[in-house]
Amino acid sequence: MADAGYFRGTSADQDNRFSDKEKKLLNSMKFDESLAKKVDMKKVKLDVLKPWITRRTTELLKMEDDVVVEFIFNQLEEKDPVPDPRKMQINLTGFLNGKNARVFMGELWALLDSAQNSPNGIPEELVAMKMDEIKGRKSEDVRMAERLRILADKMGEEAEKGPRRSGSREVDLKRRRSRSRSGGRRGG
């Protein structure tokens, strides 16, 4: 009985019923080319990217979903400073579907790569978008100031014309008040 020769068969590693499902998915799924680049999350300011991630997932899902957004944040903030984007895409496929997960991860990884290569840890695309937004606000402020100036000019013109008309009304009101106080008598 000391001989263990009667244990025959295969181990769990050899049996294909117990194979690694994630490994199969990594081989069978399509991934964006940008996911091949490694991103060091220590060089990226994730807080700057969080609004973009939230907005983009809301666009893809056509609704706001805090669970998915927090799930993405948690995967990017893991202890491993170099997350695996392909595993992230596999994990997101259940929430975003295959095509949207691939598109989202391609866009996100391009931003993360740009952020790690920039000196301040912020993607150049987001900096450019913010600059355009600021320019848009300035042009809107200029248009609003022009509208206010035109409105003020019109009000000033009406004010110049207005005292003659409103002055005669004030005189009429004073006469009416004085008549009502005197009881309607005229020569009092």
Short mmCIF file of C-alpha atoms in Angstrom, two decimals:
data_model
loop_
_atom_site.label_atom_id
_atom_site.label_comp_id
_atom_site.label_asym_id
_atom_site.label_seq_id
_atom_site.Cartn_x
_atom_site.Cartn_y
_atom_site.Cartn_z
CA MET A 1 0.00 0.00 0.00
CA ALA A 2 2.95 2.27 0.24
CA ASP A 3 2.99 2.45 -3.51
CA ALA A 4 0.84 5.35 -4.77
CA GLY A 5 0.75 3.91 -8.24
CA TYR A 6 -3.00 3.54 -8.25
CA PHE A 7 -3.49 7.35 -8.56
CA ARG A 8 -3.77 7.69 -12.25
CA GLY A 9 -5.24 10.34 -14.50
CA THR A 10 -4.49 14.00 -15.02
CA SER A 11 -3.92 16.92 -12.75
CA ALA A 12 -6.12 20.04 -12.83
CA ASP A 13 -3.48 21.79 -14.93
CA GLN A 14 -3.67 19.08 -17.57
CA ASP A 15 -7.46 18.78 -17.71
CA ASN A 16 -8.98 21.19 -20.22
CA ARG A 17 -12.21 21.43 -18.20
CA PHE A 18 -10.32 23.43 -15.62
CA SER A 19 -8.40 25.65 -18.02
CA ASP A 20 -7.90 29.33 -17.37
CA LYS A 21 -10.88 31.12 -18.92
CA GLU A 22 -9.11 34.46 -18.84
CA LYS A 23 -6.26 33.03 -20.89
CA LYS A 24 -8.75 31.82 -23.51
CA LEU A 25 -10.40 35.24 -23.65
CA LEU A 26 -7.02 36.96 -24.00
CA ASN A 27 -6.35 34.81 -27.06
CA SER A 28 -9.80 35.09 -28.62
CA MET A 29 -10.81 38.75 -28.07
CA LYS A 30 -9.89 41.70 -30.27
CA PHE A 31 -7.88 44.45 -28.64
CA ASP A 32 -6.92 47.94 -29.76
CA GLU A 33 -3.31 48.37 -30.87
CA SER A 34 -2.69 51.04 -28.25
CA LEU A 35 -3.16 48.46 -25.49
CA ALA A 36 0.23 46.97 -26.34
CA LYS A 37 1.96 49.93 -24.67
CA LYS A 38 2.75 49.71 -20.97
CA VAL A 39 1.56 52.60 -18.82
CA ASP A 40 3.13 53.44 -15.48
CA MET A 41 0.28 54.81 -13.36
CA LYS A 42 2.76 56.54 -11.03
CA LYS A 43 3.45 59.04 -13.82
CA VAL A 44 -0.25 59.74 -14.50
CA LYS A 45 -2.49 62.16 -12.61
CA LEU A 46 -5.60 60.02 -12.48
CA ASP A 47 -7.69 62.72 -10.79
CA VAL A 48 -7.49 64.77 -14.00
CA LEU A 49 -8.74 61.81 -16.05
CA LYS A 50 -11.64 60.88 -13.76
CA PRO A 51 -14.12 63.41 -15.22
CA TRP A 52 -13.31 62.19 -18.74
CA ILE A 53 -13.77 58.55 -17.69
CA THR A 54 -17.12 59.39 -16.06
CA ARG A 55 -18.36 61.36 -19.07
CA ARG A 56 -17.22 58.76 -21.61
CA THR A 57 -18.78 55.79 -19.79
CA THR A 58 -22.02 57.75 -19.47
CA GLU A 59 -21.96 58.37 -23.24
CA LEU A 60 -21.34 54.70 -24.01
CA LEU A 61 -23.93 53.38 -21.56
CA LYS A 62 -26.42 56.18 -22.36
CA MET A 63 -26.97 56.49 -18.61
CA GLU A 64 -24.95 57.33 -15.53
CA ASP A 65 -23.59 54.28 -13.73
CA ASP A 66 -21.42 54.93 -10.67
CA VAL A 67 -20.64 51.22 -10.22
CA VAL A 68 -18.92 50.93 -13.60
CA VAL A 69 -17.07 54.22 -13.14
CA GLU A 70 -15.80 53.24 -9.69
CA PHE A 71 -14.87 49.80 -11.04
CA ILE A 72 -12.67 51.46 -13.69
CA PHE A 73 -11.12 53.80 -11.10
CA ASN A 74 -10.34 50.85 -8.81
CA GLN A 75 -8.69 48.89 -11.59
CA LEU A 76 -6.49 51.86 -12.47
CA GLU A 77 -5.63 52.53 -8.80
CA GLU A 78 -4.57 48.94 -8.01
CA LYS A 79 -1.32 48.26 -6.20
CA ASP A 80 0.29 47.18 -9.46
CA PRO A 81 1.63 50.40 -11.02
CA VAL A 82 1.41 48.89 -14.52
CA PRO A 83 -2.15 47.56 -15.04
CA ASP A 84 -2.92 45.06 -17.80
CA PRO A 85 -5.24 46.82 -20.26
CA ARG A 86 -6.34 43.59 -21.92
CA LYS A 87 -7.57 42.15 -18.61
CA MET A 88 -9.29 45.46 -17.92
CA GLN A 89 -11.10 45.22 -21.27
CA ILE A 90 -12.20 41.66 -20.47
CA ASN A 91 -13.56 42.86 -17.11
CA LEU A 92 -15.39 45.79 -18.72
CA THR A 93 -16.94 43.71 -21.50
CA GLY A 94 -19.71 42.56 -19.17
CA PHE A 95 -20.72 46.17 -18.52
CA LEU A 96 -20.05 47.92 -21.82
CA ASN A 97 -20.36 45.02 -24.33
CA GLY A 98 -17.45 43.90 -26.52
CA LYS A 99 -17.31 46.74 -29.05
CA ASN A 100 -17.79 49.58 -26.55
CA ALA A 101 -15.24 48.07 -24.17
CA ARG A 102 -12.68 47.89 -26.99
CA VAL A 103 -13.40 51.49 -28.10
CA PHE A 104 -13.31 52.81 -24.52
CA MET A 105 -10.09 51.03 -23.62
CA GLY A 106 -8.44 52.22 -26.84
CA GLU A 107 -9.33 55.85 -26.06
CA LEU A 108 -8.45 55.54 -22.36
CA TRP A 109 -5.12 53.88 -23.03
CA ALA A 110 -4.15 56.51 -25.60
CA LEU A 111 -4.88 59.21 -22.99
CA LEU A 112 -2.94 57.32 -20.31
CA ASP A 113 0.04 56.88 -22.64
CA SER A 114 -0.06 60.58 -23.49
CA ALA A 115 -0.24 61.41 -19.77
CA GLN A 116 2.74 59.26 -18.82
CA ASN A 117 4.81 60.86 -21.60
CA SER A 118 3.92 64.43 -20.65
CA PRO A 119 5.99 66.17 -17.97
CA ASN A 120 2.98 67.09 -15.79
CA GLY A 121 1.13 63.74 -16.00
CA ILE A 122 -1.82 65.25 -17.86
CA PRO A 123 -2.71 64.10 -21.40
CA GLU A 124 -2.05 66.72 -24.08
CA GLU A 125 -5.52 66.07 -25.57
CA LEU A 126 -7.22 67.06 -22.31
CA VAL A 127 -5.06 70.18 -22.04
CA ALA A 128 -6.04 71.16 -25.60
CA MET A 129 -9.74 70.49 -24.88
CA LYS A 130 -9.56 72.68 -21.75
CA MET A 131 -7.86 75.49 -23.70
CA ASP A 132 -10.60 75.33 -26.36
CA GLU A 133 -13.24 75.44 -23.62
CA ILE A 134 -11.63 78.52 -22.08
CA LYS A 135 -11.46 80.22 -25.50
CA GLY A 136 -15.12 79.37 -26.03
CA ARG A 137 -16.02 80.92 -22.69
CA LYS A 138 -14.06 84.08 -23.53
CA SER A 139 -15.78 84.44 -26.89
CA GLU A 140 -19.14 83.89 -25.17
CA ASP A 141 -18.23 86.56 -22.60
CA VAL A 142 -17.33 88.97 -25.42
CA ARG A 143 -20.66 88.28 -27.17
CA MET A 144 -22.55 88.75 -23.90
CA ALA A 145 -20.72 92.02 -23.18
CA GLU A 146 -21.60 93.27 -26.68
CA ARG A 147 -25.27 92.38 -26.16
CA LEU A 148 -25.28 94.17 -22.78
CA ARG A 149 -23.66 97.25 -24.33
CA ILE A 150 -26.29 97.36 -27.09
CA LEU A 151 -29.05 96.91 -24.52
CA ALA A 152 -27.57 99.67 -22.34
CA ASP A 153 -27.39 102.00 -25.37
CA LYS A 154 -31.06 101.34 -26.15
CA MET A 155 -32.02 101.91 -22.53
CA GLY A 156 -30.02 105.16 -22.54
CA GLU A 157 -31.81 106.38 -25.68
CA GLU A 158 -35.18 105.53 -24.19
CA ALA A 159 -34.22 107.27 -20.96
CA GLU A 160 -33.39 110.45 -22.89
CA LYS A 161 -36.76 110.36 -24.65
CA GLY A 162 -38.65 109.11 -21.63
CA PRO A 163 -38.60 112.02 -19.10
CA ARG A 164 -40.83 114.20 -21.29
CA ARG A 165 -43.53 111.59 -21.42
CA SER A 166 -43.15 110.36 -17.89
CA GLY A 167 -42.86 113.95 -16.62
CA SER A 168 -46.31 114.84 -17.95
CA ARG A 169 -47.70 111.71 -16.36
CA GLU A 170 -46.22 112.73 -13.01
CA VAL A 171 -47.86 116.13 -13.27
CA ASP A 172 -51.22 114.47 -14.07
CA LEU A 173 -50.81 112.17 -11.06
CA LYS A 174 -50.00 115.11 -8.76
CA ARG A 175 -53.13 116.97 -9.93
CA ARG A 176 -55.28 113.90 -9.36
CA ARG A 177 -53.86 113.43 -5.87
CA SER A 178 -54.40 117.05 -4.95
CA ARG A 179 -58.03 116.88 -6.19
CA SER A 180 -58.71 113.75 -4.22
CA ARG A 181 -57.32 115.33 -1.04
CA SER A 182 -59.37 118.46 -1.44
CA GLY A 183 -62.51 116.46 -1.94
CA GLY A 184 -62.88 117.31 -5.58
CA ARG A 185 -63.16 121.08 -4.98
CA ARG A 186 -61.21 123.29 -7.27
CA GLY A 187 -60.73 126.59 -5.78
CA GLY A 188 -60.02 125.63 -2.27
#
